[in-house]
């Protein structure tokens, strides 16, 4: 039993994070069943796995009943629109995948006696009044604002995960993912990395929202996925932040991207979207202590790979 090949189910397997997670799992000997309905995911992200005997793909909306034959050891629930523009356009699907989709994915884990991990988010902290954000902070979310559909769906998903853990004794893990970047982000998903990089590559104005004094902290995707893998394999069942604590303003970030792309672009200022968090930086004390994890990839190196990827897409 101990030496058998583990089977992982990844929802959102054709997405940015889901596809990188799938690659890591396959490289570590897992058999992966990927599920995606391509609402925001792309077949390009998993095309390289075609024909791989350790990867099976099911095109399905995870809010529908999930039936799978055979054993499953790990369920990784990553399906969701994840950029502010996407969830503004898809508020009901965002709420459904975070609530009904999480319920179905937990039901699958319970049925298969599998361990479950929910991809939660720094958005559960809302526009945070505590800085940096430790896992103990309960957050400051506007339930009825434009981000409410995503933030509340993920908060519900965490609550549902703890309920299945407490009532059904499902082994569960909760990762709170902070801003992440890397190849396979969608060029037009509206997030700051694809927006700034594609604008800079084309020498077009780089659109900083508000005065650009709001901060974010960007983690390279390979670091993030390693942290999440370690969390799943740990025995810790409370939320853990995974992200890079190097914080910068959006003006600093725009300047960094203009430099890294050797662009002639100038910064232009556009209105700040409603409820845009003013600051965000993970407190990663827990990840360091419990998972022996911290990010390794420097922003300059991560940007080099990301820019090379976007040059093939622009
Ligand atoms: N942002 C920006 N210009 C853009 C896109 C985003 O200045 O073209 C800002 C946005 O207002 C936010 C930050 O960049 O403060 C990160 O935005 P993103 O949409 O990537 O994710 P968020 O962290 O807000 O979920």
Short mmCIF file of C-alpha atoms and ligand atoms in Angstrom, two decimals:
data_model
loop_
_atom_site.label_atom_id
_atom_site.label_comp_id
_atom_site.label_asym_id
_atom_site.label_seq_id
_atom_site.Cartn_x
_atom_site.Cartn_y
_atom_site.Cartn_z
CA UNK A 1 0.00 0.00 0.00
CA UNK A 2 2.74 2.44 1.01
CA UNK A 3 4.66 2.19 -2.25
CA UNK A 4 1.74 2.51 -4.64
CA UNK A 5 1.64 5.41 -7.06
CA UNK A 6 -0.43 8.25 -5.51
CA UNK A 7 -3.41 9.60 -7.43
CA UNK A 8 -4.16 13.33 -7.30
CA UNK A 9 -7.24 15.13 -8.57
CA UNK A 10 -6.57 18.75 -9.56
CA UNK A 11 -9.57 20.99 -10.23
CA UNK A 12 -8.70 23.96 -12.42
CA UNK A 13 -5.87 21.90 -13.95
CA UNK A 14 -5.82 24.02 -17.13
CA UNK A 15 -5.38 27.25 -15.19
CA UNK A 16 -2.21 29.15 -14.35
CA UNK A 17 -1.59 27.57 -10.93
CA UNK A 18 -3.44 24.30 -11.58
CA UNK A 19 -1.27 23.48 -14.58
CA UNK A 20 1.99 24.24 -12.76
CA UNK A 21 0.79 22.12 -9.84
CA UNK A 22 -0.07 19.29 -12.23
CA UNK A 23 3.43 19.43 -13.72
CA UNK A 24 5.02 19.25 -10.27
CA UNK A 25 2.83 16.32 -9.20
CA UNK A 26 3.56 14.36 -12.39
CA UNK A 27 7.29 15.05 -11.90
CA UNK A 28 7.03 13.68 -8.34
CA UNK A 29 5.42 10.44 -9.46
CA UNK A 30 1.71 11.18 -9.05
CA UNK A 31 -0.97 10.07 -11.42
CA UNK A 32 -3.02 13.23 -12.01
CA UNK A 33 -6.67 13.53 -12.99
CA UNK A 34 -7.15 17.12 -14.13
CA UNK A 35 -10.58 18.72 -14.28
CA UNK A 36 -11.39 22.04 -15.94
CA UNK A 37 -14.27 23.64 -17.83
CA UNK A 38 -11.99 26.17 -19.61
CA UNK A 39 -13.95 29.18 -18.37
CA UNK A 40 -10.66 30.89 -17.57
CA UNK A 41 -8.25 27.98 -18.11
CA UNK A 42 -6.59 27.17 -21.43
CA UNK A 43 -5.83 23.95 -23.26
CA UNK A 44 -2.40 25.45 -24.11
CA UNK A 45 -1.43 25.12 -20.43
CA UNK A 46 -1.83 21.32 -20.46
CA UNK A 47 -1.19 20.47 -24.14
CA UNK A 48 2.32 19.23 -23.28
CA UNK A 49 0.77 16.54 -21.03
CA UNK A 50 -1.21 15.02 -23.89
CA UNK A 51 -0.32 11.34 -24.25
CA UNK A 52 1.36 11.22 -20.82
CA UNK A 53 0.11 7.99 -19.17
CA UNK A 54 0.18 9.73 -15.78
CA UNK A 55 -2.25 12.46 -16.84
CA UNK A 56 -5.93 12.12 -17.53
CA UNK A 57 -8.15 15.08 -18.34
CA UNK A 58 -11.87 15.51 -17.74
CA UNK A 59 -13.67 18.55 -19.13
CA UNK A 60 -16.25 19.32 -16.49
CA UNK A 61 -17.68 22.12 -14.39
CA UNK A 62 -16.75 21.16 -10.80
CA UNK A 63 -20.00 22.56 -9.45
CA UNK A 64 -21.61 19.44 -11.01
CA UNK A 65 -21.45 16.08 -9.23
CA UNK A 66 -17.94 14.62 -9.48
CA UNK A 67 -17.85 10.91 -10.17
CA UNK A 68 -14.49 9.21 -10.57
CA UNK A 69 -13.67 5.53 -10.66
CA UNK A 70 -10.74 4.15 -8.70
CA UNK A 71 -8.76 5.37 -5.72
CA UNK A 72 -7.86 8.99 -5.09
CA UNK A 73 -5.28 10.04 -2.49
CA UNK A 74 -5.24 13.82 -2.84
CA UNK A 75 -7.80 16.40 -4.02
CA UNK A 76 -6.40 19.85 -4.85
CA UNK A 77 -9.25 22.33 -5.40
CA UNK A 78 -7.84 25.11 -7.60
CA UNK A 79 -10.77 25.85 -9.93
CA UNK A 80 -11.92 29.49 -9.84
CA UNK A 81 -11.74 32.68 -11.81
CA UNK A 82 -8.95 34.51 -9.98
CA UNK A 83 -8.36 37.93 -11.47
CA UNK A 84 -10.47 40.93 -10.41
CA UNK A 85 -11.56 41.47 -14.05
CA UNK A 86 -12.56 37.81 -14.43
CA UNK A 87 -14.62 37.65 -11.30
CA UNK A 88 -16.23 40.99 -12.08
CA UNK A 89 -17.41 39.45 -15.37
CA UNK A 90 -18.26 36.07 -13.84
CA UNK A 91 -19.56 36.85 -10.34
CA UNK A 92 -22.07 34.01 -10.18
CA UNK A 93 -19.70 31.37 -11.54
CA UNK A 94 -17.08 32.62 -9.08
CA UNK A 95 -19.50 32.26 -6.17
CA UNK A 96 -20.64 28.85 -7.41
CA UNK A 97 -17.18 27.34 -7.85
CA UNK A 98 -16.07 28.57 -4.43
CA UNK A 99 -19.20 27.28 -2.71
CA UNK A 100 -20.84 24.45 -4.68
CA UNK A 101 -17.54 23.46 -6.31
CA UNK A 102 -15.80 23.26 -2.94
CA UNK A 103 -18.71 21.18 -1.61
CA UNK A 104 -18.40 18.73 -4.53
CA UNK A 105 -14.60 18.53 -4.24
CA UNK A 106 -14.88 17.90 -0.47
CA UNK A 107 -17.55 15.28 -1.14
CA UNK A 108 -15.14 13.53 -3.51
CA UNK A 109 -12.36 13.64 -0.90
CA UNK A 110 -14.70 12.23 1.75
CA UNK A 111 -15.91 9.43 -0.53
CA UNK A 112 -12.36 8.47 -1.53
CA UNK A 113 -10.86 9.04 1.95
CA UNK A 114 -8.46 11.41 0.23
CA UNK A 115 -6.66 14.40 1.69
CA UNK A 116 -8.10 17.73 0.51
CA UNK A 117 -6.44 21.10 -0.09
CA UNK A 118 -8.33 24.30 -0.85
CA UNK A 119 -6.60 27.10 -2.78
CA UNK A 120 -7.71 30.04 -0.67
CA UNK A 121 -6.42 33.56 -1.03
CA UNK A 122 -5.03 36.69 0.57
CA UNK A 123 -8.34 38.25 -0.59
CA UNK A 124 -9.99 36.75 2.48
CA UNK A 125 -8.14 39.52 4.38
CA UNK A 126 -9.96 42.11 2.19
CA UNK A 127 -8.49 45.62 2.43
CA UNK A 128 -6.39 44.64 5.44
CA UNK A 129 -6.16 46.75 8.58
CA UNK A 130 -3.30 44.60 9.91
CA UNK A 131 0.03 44.64 8.08
CA UNK A 132 1.68 42.31 7.17
CA UNK A 133 -1.14 39.77 7.32
CA UNK A 134 -0.75 36.80 9.70
CA UNK A 135 -3.14 33.84 9.45
CA UNK A 136 -4.81 34.92 12.71
CA UNK A 137 -6.14 38.12 11.10
CA UNK A 138 -9.88 37.81 10.32
CA UNK A 139 -9.95 40.34 7.52
CA UNK A 140 -11.82 43.42 6.36
CA UNK A 141 -14.06 42.43 3.44
CA UNK A 142 -16.88 44.38 1.78
CA UNK A 143 -19.42 41.60 1.21
CA UNK A 144 -21.43 43.58 -1.36
CA UNK A 145 -18.57 45.23 -3.27
CA UNK A 146 -17.23 44.10 -6.66
CA UNK A 147 -14.70 41.76 -5.02
CA UNK A 148 -17.26 40.29 -2.62
CA UNK A 149 -18.12 37.42 -4.96
CA UNK A 150 -14.54 36.13 -4.87
CA UNK A 151 -13.64 37.03 -1.29
CA UNK A 152 -16.82 35.61 0.22
CA UNK A 153 -16.73 32.47 -1.96
CA UNK A 154 -13.22 31.75 -0.67
CA UNK A 155 -14.21 32.56 2.92
CA UNK A 156 -17.15 30.15 2.54
CA UNK A 157 -14.76 27.58 1.02
CA UNK A 158 -12.51 27.80 4.09
CA UNK A 159 -15.53 27.44 6.41
CA UNK A 160 -16.82 24.44 4.44
CA UNK A 161 -13.37 22.86 4.51
CA UNK A 162 -13.17 23.18 8.31
CA UNK A 163 -16.74 21.80 8.63
CA UNK A 164 -15.82 18.68 6.61
CA UNK A 165 -12.69 18.37 8.69
CA UNK A 166 -14.53 18.65 12.00
CA UNK A 167 -17.69 16.74 11.15
CA UNK A 168 -16.54 14.15 8.60
CA UNK A 169 -12.91 13.95 9.77
CA UNK A 170 -11.63 14.62 6.24
CA UNK A 171 -7.91 15.47 6.31
CA UNK A 172 -7.84 19.05 5.04
CA UNK A 173 -5.32 21.77 4.23
CA UNK A 174 -5.95 25.49 3.57
CA UNK A 175 -3.42 27.56 1.66
CA UNK A 176 -3.87 31.33 1.43
CA UNK A 177 -2.20 32.30 -1.81
CA UNK A 178 -0.79 35.81 -2.23
CA UNK A 179 -0.06 37.52 -5.57
CA UNK A 180 1.77 35.09 -7.82
CA UNK A 181 3.29 35.52 -11.28
CA UNK A 182 4.95 33.48 -13.98
CA UNK A 183 4.47 31.87 -17.38
CA UNK A 184 0.90 30.75 -18.29
CA UNK A 185 -0.83 33.77 -16.78
CA UNK A 186 -3.44 34.89 -19.29
CA UNK A 187 -2.22 37.94 -21.13
CA UNK A 188 -5.60 39.70 -20.95
CA UNK A 189 -6.72 38.64 -17.48
CA UNK A 190 -6.36 42.23 -16.30
CA UNK A 191 -3.95 41.43 -13.49
CA UNK A 192 -1.06 43.73 -12.97
CA UNK A 193 1.71 41.39 -14.18
CA UNK A 194 0.25 40.51 -17.61
CA UNK A 195 -1.01 44.10 -17.99
CA UNK A 196 2.30 45.82 -17.25
CA UNK A 197 4.48 43.28 -19.09
CA UNK A 198 2.38 43.26 -22.26
CA UNK A 199 2.15 47.06 -22.26
CA UNK A 200 5.91 47.42 -21.73
CA UNK A 201 6.80 44.89 -24.43
CA UNK A 202 4.69 46.88 -26.91
CA UNK A 203 6.17 50.21 -25.67
CA UNK A 204 2.62 51.31 -24.82
CA UNK A 205 1.76 53.37 -21.71
CA UNK A 206 1.91 51.34 -18.50
CA UNK A 207 -1.41 51.81 -16.68
CA UNK A 208 -0.92 52.35 -12.95
CA UNK A 209 -4.23 52.50 -11.08
CA UNK A 210 -4.79 55.25 -8.51
CA UNK A 211 -1.60 56.98 -7.42
CA UNK A 212 0.26 53.70 -7.50
CA UNK A 213 1.02 53.87 -3.79
CA UNK A 214 -0.88 50.63 -3.08
CA UNK A 215 1.45 47.72 -2.39
CA UNK A 216 1.63 44.06 -3.38
CA UNK A 217 4.22 41.32 -2.83
CA UNK A 218 4.85 38.99 -5.78
CA UNK A 219 5.79 35.32 -5.53
CA UNK A 220 7.22 33.37 -8.45
CA UNK A 221 5.04 30.43 -9.40
CA UNK A 222 7.64 27.67 -8.80
CA UNK A 223 8.20 28.89 -5.23
CA UNK A 224 4.46 29.00 -4.59
CA UNK A 225 3.77 25.51 -5.91
CA UNK A 226 6.61 24.04 -3.83
CA UNK A 227 5.14 25.65 -0.70
CA UNK A 228 1.67 24.30 -1.48
CA UNK A 229 3.03 20.79 -2.11
CA UNK A 230 4.81 20.88 1.26
CA UNK A 231 1.61 22.02 2.97
CA UNK A 232 -0.40 19.14 1.51
CA UNK A 233 2.24 16.66 2.66
CA UNK A 234 2.47 18.21 6.15
CA UNK A 235 0.19 17.35 9.05
CA UNK A 236 -0.97 20.95 9.64
CA UNK A 237 -4.71 21.57 9.13
CA UNK A 238 -5.06 25.31 9.82
CA UNK A 239 -4.56 28.01 7.14
CA UNK A 240 -1.03 28.81 5.96
CA UNK A 241 -0.02 31.89 3.96
CA UNK A 242 2.18 31.17 0.96
CA UNK A 243 3.65 34.18 -0.80
CA UNK A 244 6.71 36.34 -1.13
CA UNK A 245 7.04 39.06 1.52
CA UNK A 246 9.03 41.44 -0.71
CA UNK A 247 6.59 44.35 -0.84
CA UNK A 248 6.54 47.17 -3.38
CA UNK A 249 4.27 49.94 -4.58
CA UNK A 250 2.64 49.65 -8.01
CA UNK A 251 4.71 52.61 -9.24
CA UNK A 252 7.91 50.80 -8.18
CA UNK A 253 6.64 47.64 -9.84
CA UNK A 254 5.84 49.48 -13.10
CA UNK A 255 9.35 50.98 -13.10
CA UNK A 256 10.87 47.54 -12.49
CA UNK A 257 8.97 46.05 -15.43
CA UNK A 258 9.88 48.94 -17.75
CA UNK A 259 13.52 48.38 -16.79
CA UNK A 260 13.37 44.60 -17.16
CA UNK A 261 11.78 44.80 -20.62
CA UNK A 262 14.10 47.64 -21.74
CA UNK A 263 10.93 49.43 -22.73
CA UNK A 264 10.34 53.01 -23.85
CA UNK A 265 6.94 52.99 -22.11
CA UNK A 266 5.88 55.80 -19.79
CA UNK A 267 3.62 55.40 -16.76
CA UNK A 268 0.06 56.74 -17.02
CA UNK A 269 -2.37 56.91 -14.11
CA UNK A 270 -5.91 55.46 -14.33
CA UNK A 271 -8.73 55.43 -11.75
CA UNK A 272 -8.31 53.07 -8.82
CA UNK A 273 -10.87 50.22 -8.91
CA UNK A 274 -13.35 50.13 -6.00
CA UNK A 275 -12.13 48.31 -2.86
CA UNK A 276 -8.62 47.80 -4.27
CA UNK A 277 -6.59 46.75 -1.19
CA UNK A 278 -4.15 49.50 -0.17
CA UNK A 279 -1.48 47.13 1.09
CA UNK A 280 -0.72 43.45 1.04
CA UNK A 281 2.22 41.44 2.33
CA UNK A 282 2.16 37.93 3.75
CA UNK A 283 3.49 37.11 7.17
CA UNK A 284 5.13 33.78 6.34
CA UNK A 285 6.36 32.88 9.82
CA UNK A 286 4.16 29.75 9.84
CA UNK A 287 5.27 28.51 6.41
CA UNK A 288 8.91 28.96 7.42
CA UNK A 289 8.45 27.13 10.70
CA UNK A 290 6.02 24.37 9.78
CA UNK A 291 6.95 23.72 6.14
CA UNK A 292 10.60 24.86 6.24
CA UNK A 293 9.62 26.90 3.21
CA UNK A 294 10.46 30.36 1.98
CA UNK A 295 10.61 31.82 -1.52
CA UNK A 296 13.93 31.52 -3.35
CA UNK A 297 13.40 33.12 -6.77
CA UNK A 298 14.40 36.79 -6.99
CA UNK A 299 11.98 39.16 -8.73
CA UNK A 300 14.52 39.94 -11.48
CA UNK A 301 14.93 36.22 -12.31
CA UNK A 302 11.21 35.44 -12.15
CA UNK A 303 10.48 38.42 -14.37
CA UNK A 304 13.04 37.27 -16.96
CA UNK A 305 11.14 33.99 -17.45
CA UNK A 306 7.75 35.68 -17.32
CA UNK A 307 8.73 38.33 -19.87
CA UNK A 308 10.16 35.65 -22.20
CA UNK A 309 6.81 33.83 -22.01
CA UNK A 310 4.75 36.94 -22.72
CA UNK A 311 6.99 37.83 -25.68
CA UNK A 312 5.74 34.62 -27.32
CA UNK A 313 2.12 35.68 -26.70
CA UNK A 314 2.09 39.41 -27.51
N1 LIG B 1 -3.07 47.44 -11.22
C1 LIG B 1 -2.58 48.53 -11.89
N2 LIG B 1 -2.65 48.55 -13.26
C2 LIG B 1 -3.18 47.53 -13.99
C3 LIG B 1 -3.69 46.40 -13.29
C4 LIG B 1 -3.62 46.41 -11.90
O1 LIG B 1 -2.06 49.50 -11.29
O2 LIG B 1 -3.22 47.61 -15.23
C5 LIG B 1 -2.98 47.44 -9.75
C6 LIG B 1 -4.30 47.13 -9.04
O3 LIG B 1 -5.03 48.32 -8.84
C7 LIG B 1 -3.80 46.54 -7.73
C8 LIG B 1 -2.49 45.85 -8.12
O4 LIG B 1 -2.12 46.40 -9.37
O5 LIG B 1 -3.54 47.54 -6.79
C9 LIG B 1 -2.63 44.34 -8.26
O6 LIG B 1 -3.73 44.08 -9.08
P1 LIG B 1 -4.13 42.64 -9.61
O7 LIG B 1 -5.34 42.82 -10.46
O8 LIG B 1 -2.96 41.98 -10.21
O9 LIG B 1 -4.49 41.78 -8.32
P2 LIG B 1 -5.03 42.07 -6.85
O10 LIG B 1 -3.81 41.98 -6.00
O11 LIG B 1 -5.64 43.44 -6.77
O12 LIG B 1 -6.00 41.00 -6.62
#
